Short mmCIF file of C-alpha atoms in Angstrom, two decimals:
data_model
loop_
_atom_site.label_atom_id
_atom_site.label_comp_id
_atom_site.label_asym_id
_atom_site.label_seq_id
_atom_site.Cartn_x
_atom_site.Cartn_y
_atom_site.Cartn_z
CA UNK H 1 59.49 -68.63 -94.91
CA UNK H 2 58.05 -65.14 -95.56
CA UNK H 3 54.90 -64.16 -95.88
CA UNK H 4 55.09 -63.41 -99.79
CA UNK H 5 56.16 -66.88 -100.33
CA UNK H 6 53.66 -68.60 -97.81
CA UNK H 7 51.24 -66.73 -100.92
CA UNK H 8 52.90 -67.93 -103.71
CA UNK H 9 52.93 -71.80 -102.12
CA UNK H 10 49.44 -71.84 -101.14
CA UNK H 11 48.18 -70.11 -104.17
CA UNK H 12 50.09 -72.58 -105.96
CA UNK H 13 48.31 -75.35 -104.39
CA UNK H 14 44.85 -74.39 -105.12
CA UNK H 15 45.94 -73.85 -108.23
CA UNK H 16 46.74 -77.82 -108.83
CA UNK H 17 43.99 -78.49 -107.29
CA UNK H 18 41.32 -76.12 -109.32
CA UNK H 19 43.43 -77.67 -112.36
CA UNK H 20 43.45 -81.36 -111.71
CA UNK H 21 39.53 -81.11 -110.97
CA UNK H 22 39.32 -79.51 -114.58
CA UNK H 23 41.79 -82.45 -115.72
CA UNK H 24 39.53 -85.01 -114.36
CA UNK H 25 36.28 -83.36 -115.65
CA UNK H 26 37.52 -83.70 -118.95
CA UNK H 27 37.33 -87.53 -118.80
CA UNK H 28 33.58 -87.61 -117.86
CA UNK H 29 31.74 -89.06 -120.93
CA UNK H 30 29.09 -86.25 -121.79
CA UNK H 31 30.69 -83.57 -120.18
CA UNK H 32 32.10 -81.51 -122.64
CA UNK H 33 33.35 -78.27 -121.06
CA UNK H 34 34.53 -76.23 -123.78
CA UNK H 35 38.13 -74.51 -123.88
CA UNK H 36 39.11 -76.83 -120.47
CA UNK H 37 42.44 -78.12 -121.98
CA UNK H 38 44.06 -74.98 -122.29
CA UNK H 39 43.11 -73.47 -119.12
CA UNK H 40 44.02 -77.51 -117.10
CA UNK H 41 47.62 -77.14 -119.26
CA UNK H 42 48.33 -73.58 -117.60
CA UNK H 43 47.17 -73.81 -114.10
CA UNK H 44 49.23 -76.71 -113.83
CA UNK H 45 52.17 -75.00 -115.71
CA UNK H 46 52.14 -71.61 -114.56
CA UNK H 47 49.61 -71.79 -111.81
CA UNK H 48 50.83 -74.79 -109.56
CA UNK H 49 54.89 -75.09 -111.07
CA UNK H 50 55.61 -71.73 -112.13
CA UNK H 51 53.95 -70.08 -109.00
CA UNK H 52 55.67 -72.66 -106.90
CA UNK H 53 59.36 -71.70 -108.09
CA UNK H 54 58.68 -67.94 -108.12
CA UNK H 55 57.90 -68.42 -104.14
CA UNK H 56 60.45 -70.39 -103.37
CA UNK H 57 63.42 -69.02 -105.17
CA UNK H 58 62.15 -65.23 -103.78
CA UNK H 59 62.68 -66.78 -100.16
CA UNK H 60 66.06 -69.11 -100.64
CA UNK H 61 68.31 -67.21 -103.99
CA UNK H 62 71.30 -65.65 -102.71
CA UNK H 63 70.71 -63.07 -100.95
CA UNK H 64 69.92 -59.25 -102.55
CA UNK H 65 71.62 -56.61 -100.11
CA UNK H 66 71.83 -56.86 -96.12
CA UNK H 67 68.77 -54.28 -96.60
CA UNK H 68 66.82 -56.10 -98.81
CA UNK H 69 67.82 -59.37 -98.42
CA UNK H 70 64.69 -60.26 -100.74
CA UNK H 71 65.14 -57.45 -102.77
CA UNK H 72 62.56 -54.66 -102.76
CA UNK H 73 59.42 -56.87 -101.31
CA UNK H 74 55.94 -54.74 -103.28
CA UNK H 75 57.73 -56.13 -106.41
CA UNK H 76 57.30 -59.94 -105.02
CA UNK H 77 53.75 -58.49 -104.38
CA UNK H 78 53.18 -57.51 -108.27
CA UNK H 79 54.58 -60.44 -109.56
CA UNK H 80 52.14 -62.01 -107.39
CA UNK H 81 49.29 -60.47 -108.42
CA UNK H 82 50.29 -59.95 -112.11
CA UNK H 83 50.91 -63.93 -112.13
CA UNK H 84 47.66 -64.54 -110.68
CA UNK H 85 44.90 -62.09 -111.95
CA UNK H 86 46.40 -62.74 -115.59
CA UNK H 87 45.63 -66.71 -115.14
CA UNK H 88 42.13 -65.87 -112.99
CA UNK H 89 41.32 -63.56 -116.34
CA UNK H 90 42.34 -66.41 -118.66
CA UNK H 91 40.16 -69.07 -116.37
CA UNK H 92 36.95 -67.04 -116.24
CA UNK H 93 36.94 -65.63 -120.32
CA UNK H 94 39.01 -68.37 -122.26
CA UNK H 95 36.30 -70.85 -122.11
CA UNK H 96 33.66 -68.12 -122.81
CA UNK H 97 35.50 -66.92 -126.08
CA UNK H 98 34.62 -70.33 -127.49
CA UNK H 99 31.44 -71.14 -126.44
CA UNK H 100 29.85 -67.05 -127.23
CA UNK H 101 28.87 -67.92 -130.85
CA UNK H 102 27.12 -71.14 -130.31
CA UNK H 103 23.33 -72.30 -128.80
CA UNK H 104 24.69 -72.91 -124.78
CA UNK H 105 25.57 -68.77 -125.27
CA UNK H 106 22.15 -68.04 -126.82
CA UNK H 107 20.25 -70.22 -124.26
CA UNK H 108 22.44 -68.73 -121.31
CA UNK H 109 21.80 -65.18 -122.76
CA UNK H 110 17.76 -66.02 -122.54
CA UNK H 111 18.34 -67.64 -119.22
CA UNK H 112 19.81 -64.70 -117.43
CA UNK H 113 17.54 -62.20 -119.19
CA UNK H 114 14.51 -64.77 -117.67
CA UNK H 115 16.48 -63.71 -114.40
CA UNK H 116 15.73 -60.36 -115.08
CA UNK H 117 19.73 -60.54 -114.19
CA UNK H 118 21.56 -57.23 -114.46
CA UNK H 119 22.09 -55.90 -117.95
CA UNK H 120 25.43 -54.92 -117.18
CA UNK H 121 26.30 -58.27 -115.87
CA UNK H 122 24.93 -60.55 -119.54
CA UNK H 123 26.98 -57.56 -121.38
CA UNK H 124 30.08 -58.52 -119.43
CA UNK H 125 29.58 -62.01 -119.75
CA UNK H 126 28.53 -62.26 -123.13
CA UNK H 127 30.20 -59.34 -125.12
CA UNK H 128 32.86 -59.93 -127.63
CA UNK H 129 34.58 -56.47 -126.76
CA UNK H 130 34.83 -57.11 -123.12
CA UNK H 131 35.95 -60.58 -123.32
CA UNK H 132 38.84 -60.02 -126.15
CA UNK H 133 39.77 -56.94 -123.76
CA UNK H 134 40.05 -59.77 -120.48
CA UNK H 135 41.80 -61.77 -122.62
CA UNK H 136 44.52 -59.55 -123.94
CA UNK H 137 44.98 -57.88 -120.70
CA UNK H 138 45.57 -61.72 -118.65
CA UNK H 139 48.26 -61.82 -121.86
CA UNK H 140 49.87 -59.08 -120.59
CA UNK H 141 49.49 -59.84 -116.91
CA UNK H 142 51.06 -62.84 -117.70
CA UNK H 143 53.92 -61.58 -119.69
CA UNK H 144 54.31 -59.02 -116.51
CA UNK H 145 54.95 -61.43 -113.83
CA UNK H 146 57.35 -63.79 -116.47
CA UNK H 147 59.37 -60.57 -116.80
CA UNK H 148 59.69 -59.04 -113.17
CA UNK H 149 60.69 -62.25 -112.23
CA UNK H 150 63.63 -62.32 -114.53
CA UNK H 151 64.63 -58.68 -113.24
CA UNK H 152 63.97 -59.85 -109.88
CA UNK H 153 66.31 -63.00 -109.71
CA UNK H 154 68.70 -62.06 -112.26
CA UNK H 155 70.96 -60.52 -109.45
CA UNK H 156 70.57 -62.35 -106.79
CA UNK H 157 71.76 -65.36 -109.01
CA UNK H 158 75.20 -65.22 -108.70
CA UNK H 159 78.59 -67.58 -108.37
CA UNK H 160 80.29 -68.56 -105.31
CA UNK H 161 84.45 -69.03 -106.07
CA UNK H 162 84.42 -71.25 -102.44
CA UNK H 163 81.66 -73.96 -103.05
CA UNK X 1 76.27 -71.38 -106.14
CA UNK X 2 78.41 -72.96 -108.30
CA UNK X 3 79.52 -71.79 -112.19
CA UNK X 4 77.70 -73.86 -113.97
CA UNK X 5 74.51 -73.76 -111.74
CA UNK X 6 74.56 -69.71 -111.94
CA UNK X 7 74.59 -70.60 -116.31
CA UNK X 8 71.57 -72.94 -115.61
CA UNK X 9 69.78 -70.72 -113.87
CA UNK X 10 70.62 -67.47 -116.37
CA UNK X 11 69.59 -69.40 -119.49
CA UNK X 12 66.47 -70.69 -117.67
CA UNK X 13 65.63 -67.23 -116.75
CA UNK X 14 66.51 -66.30 -120.69
CA UNK X 15 64.35 -69.09 -121.25
CA UNK X 16 61.37 -68.04 -119.21
CA UNK X 17 61.52 -64.51 -120.89
CA UNK X 18 61.10 -65.88 -124.51
CA UNK X 19 58.44 -68.06 -123.08
CA UNK X 20 56.29 -66.38 -121.98
CA UNK X 21 56.67 -63.19 -124.85
CA UNK X 22 55.79 -66.03 -127.08
CA UNK X 23 52.64 -66.90 -124.89
CA UNK X 24 51.22 -63.69 -124.60
CA UNK X 25 51.72 -63.16 -128.63
CA UNK X 26 49.91 -66.45 -128.66
CA UNK X 27 46.79 -65.53 -126.59
CA UNK X 28 47.03 -62.40 -128.39
CA UNK X 29 46.60 -64.02 -131.82
CA UNK X 30 44.18 -66.70 -130.14
CA UNK X 31 41.60 -63.23 -129.70
CA UNK X 32 42.88 -60.77 -132.09
CA UNK X 33 44.71 -62.72 -135.36
CA UNK X 34 47.18 -60.87 -136.72
CA UNK X 35 49.18 -63.52 -138.21
CA UNK X 36 48.66 -67.43 -139.39
CA UNK X 37 52.50 -67.76 -138.34
CA UNK X 38 52.69 -67.17 -135.00
CA UNK X 39 50.13 -70.78 -134.27
CA UNK X 40 53.96 -72.38 -135.92
CA UNK X 41 55.75 -71.18 -132.16
CA UNK X 42 53.24 -73.11 -130.20
CA UNK X 43 55.57 -76.80 -130.32
CA UNK X 44 58.53 -73.71 -129.59
CA UNK X 45 57.08 -72.59 -126.63
CA UNK X 46 55.95 -75.55 -124.76
CA UNK X 47 59.74 -76.85 -125.57
CA UNK X 48 61.03 -73.09 -124.17
CA UNK X 49 58.54 -73.54 -120.96
CA UNK X 50 59.41 -77.11 -120.56
CA UNK X 51 62.92 -77.89 -121.39
CA UNK X 52 64.02 -74.44 -121.29
CA UNK X 53 63.00 -72.73 -118.20
CA UNK X 54 61.54 -75.48 -115.51
CA UNK X 55 63.71 -77.89 -116.48
CA UNK X 56 66.79 -76.26 -117.13
CA UNK X 57 66.29 -74.10 -113.39
CA UNK X 58 65.48 -77.20 -111.93
CA UNK X 59 69.08 -79.13 -112.89
CA UNK X 60 71.05 -75.54 -111.99
CA UNK X 61 69.14 -75.81 -108.42
CA UNK X 62 69.99 -79.62 -108.40
CA UNK X 63 73.35 -79.57 -109.18
CA UNK X 64 73.96 -76.62 -106.41
CA UNK X 65 72.02 -77.82 -103.91
CA UNK X 66 72.78 -82.25 -104.28
CA UNK X 67 75.03 -83.25 -101.59
CA UNK X 68 78.06 -83.11 -101.96
CA UNK X 69 81.43 -85.52 -101.72
CA UNK X 70 85.13 -84.28 -100.32
CA UNK X 71 86.44 -80.97 -100.65
CA UNK X 72 88.86 -81.42 -103.64
CA UNK X 73 85.91 -82.23 -106.51
CA UNK X 74 82.15 -82.13 -104.39
CA UNK X 75 80.56 -82.40 -107.46
CA UNK X 76 82.33 -84.64 -109.05
CA UNK X 77 83.41 -84.60 -112.56
CA UNK X 78 81.16 -81.58 -113.27
CA UNK X 79 82.22 -81.99 -117.35
CA UNK X 80 78.71 -84.62 -117.84
CA UNK X 81 76.91 -81.73 -115.99
CA UNK X 82 78.83 -79.43 -119.04
CA UNK X 83 77.90 -81.35 -121.89
CA UNK X 84 74.47 -81.60 -120.82
CA UNK X 85 73.81 -77.64 -120.11
CA UNK X 86 75.07 -77.15 -123.86
CA UNK X 87 73.15 -80.28 -125.26
CA UNK X 88 69.81 -79.02 -123.77
CA UNK X 89 70.83 -75.03 -124.89
CA UNK X 90 71.43 -76.75 -128.68
CA UNK X 91 68.40 -78.76 -128.33
CA UNK X 92 66.38 -75.37 -127.66
CA UNK X 93 68.26 -73.45 -130.40
CA UNK X 94 66.97 -76.56 -133.26
CA UNK X 95 63.13 -75.65 -131.74
CA UNK X 96 63.67 -72.72 -132.39
CA UNK X 97 64.82 -72.95 -135.85
CA UNK X 98 62.05 -75.53 -136.73
CA UNK X 99 59.73 -72.73 -137.74
CA UNK X 100 61.75 -71.78 -140.03
CA UNK X 101 63.01 -75.12 -141.43
CA UNK X 102 60.17 -77.42 -142.20
CA UNK X 103 61.96 -80.94 -142.13
CA UNK X 104 60.66 -83.31 -138.91
CA UNK X 105 64.68 -83.79 -138.63
CA UNK X 106 65.31 -81.23 -136.75
CA UNK X 107 62.48 -81.91 -134.24
CA UNK X 108 64.15 -85.44 -133.91
CA UNK X 109 67.31 -84.09 -133.44
CA UNK X 110 66.54 -81.35 -130.95
CA UNK X 111 64.18 -83.97 -129.05
CA UNK X 112 67.33 -86.75 -129.27
CA UNK X 113 69.56 -84.20 -127.78
CA UNK X 114 67.07 -83.44 -125.08
CA UNK X 115 66.99 -86.96 -123.93
CA UNK X 116 70.99 -87.31 -123.94
CA UNK X 117 71.54 -84.35 -122.08
CA UNK X 118 69.57 -85.47 -119.73
CA UNK X 119 70.71 -88.85 -118.98
CA UNK X 120 74.34 -87.38 -118.85
CA UNK X 121 73.13 -84.69 -116.00
CA UNK X 122 71.80 -88.33 -114.60
CA UNK X 123 74.79 -89.86 -114.75
CA UNK X 124 76.89 -87.11 -113.43
CA UNK X 125 74.94 -86.91 -110.62
CA UNK X 126 73.50 -89.72 -109.50
CA UNK X 127 75.91 -90.89 -106.90
CA UNK X 128 75.27 -87.98 -105.08
CA UNK X 129 71.98 -88.49 -103.98
CA UNK X 130 72.24 -90.71 -100.84
CA UNK X 131 70.71 -91.60 -97.21
CA UNK X 132 72.36 -88.92 -94.92
CA UNK X 133 75.83 -90.81 -93.27
CA UNK X 134 75.13 -89.45 -89.93
CA UNK X 135 71.37 -89.23 -89.45
CA UNK X 136 72.04 -89.04 -85.50
CA UNK X 137 72.84 -85.13 -86.14
CA UNK X 138 69.41 -84.37 -87.00
CA UNK X 139 68.20 -85.28 -83.69
CA UNK X 140 70.88 -85.77 -81.19
CA UNK X 141 69.23 -86.28 -77.99
CA UNK X 142 67.71 -89.53 -79.34
#
């Protein structure tokens, strides 16, 4: 199994683990984790299933050429990076987008100020602009991962007469 | 890769492209709302990703790599899987059009076609799932 596929498969298993854990927390009464449902769904469908399919397809599909049997390797790494950066940004910032206007956010900001935390950190975590930009970037990265995979695998999916 | 698997896989890649584009627009609209119509695409996004991308890709690969029998018709009567391919894709077109046609029958029709398509695929390929005929091949010395 090539190195890049191992990274896809292992990361997909981590996504599965985190996704299931978030799913379990949703079942516990009195725990209200805002924005958990879309994260739970996307960790399982995109982080787990889609990432596993991507990794195995890059490994096992008919070869691209003799010199580069799996196509340019850097593209596979770019797909891996885009998918996981996009997903990570979503996992971090989608809940923050939902909690920001309520008391929890005010409480968290006060808490961080009490800890004398870095102003930049408070700004990053609780300012509209940063959260919006992070989620927009997440959308772009996830889209890019899908499109690049389509481009890479399209030419490797080909028919044979004999089989 | 047999021709039908090629159709399944390439169709699934087209749906992956449409699905991630819909998904990107949905997330974008969540952050910076630009259209209320975009939210109507959510059920279609789910159908496209689950049926159009993942299910169709899995069926295409299954049709390709499941054990074959004989050399004349190694995958049996392929017509079941061909019809399944057409039904699944018709159902997805119905699913896309439900954004523009606000009746429930189109949703029922789309999901019924999906169900029938999957059953036909099972009928056509069920017999290909069988245990190894000569297990000693796996461990010749033992």
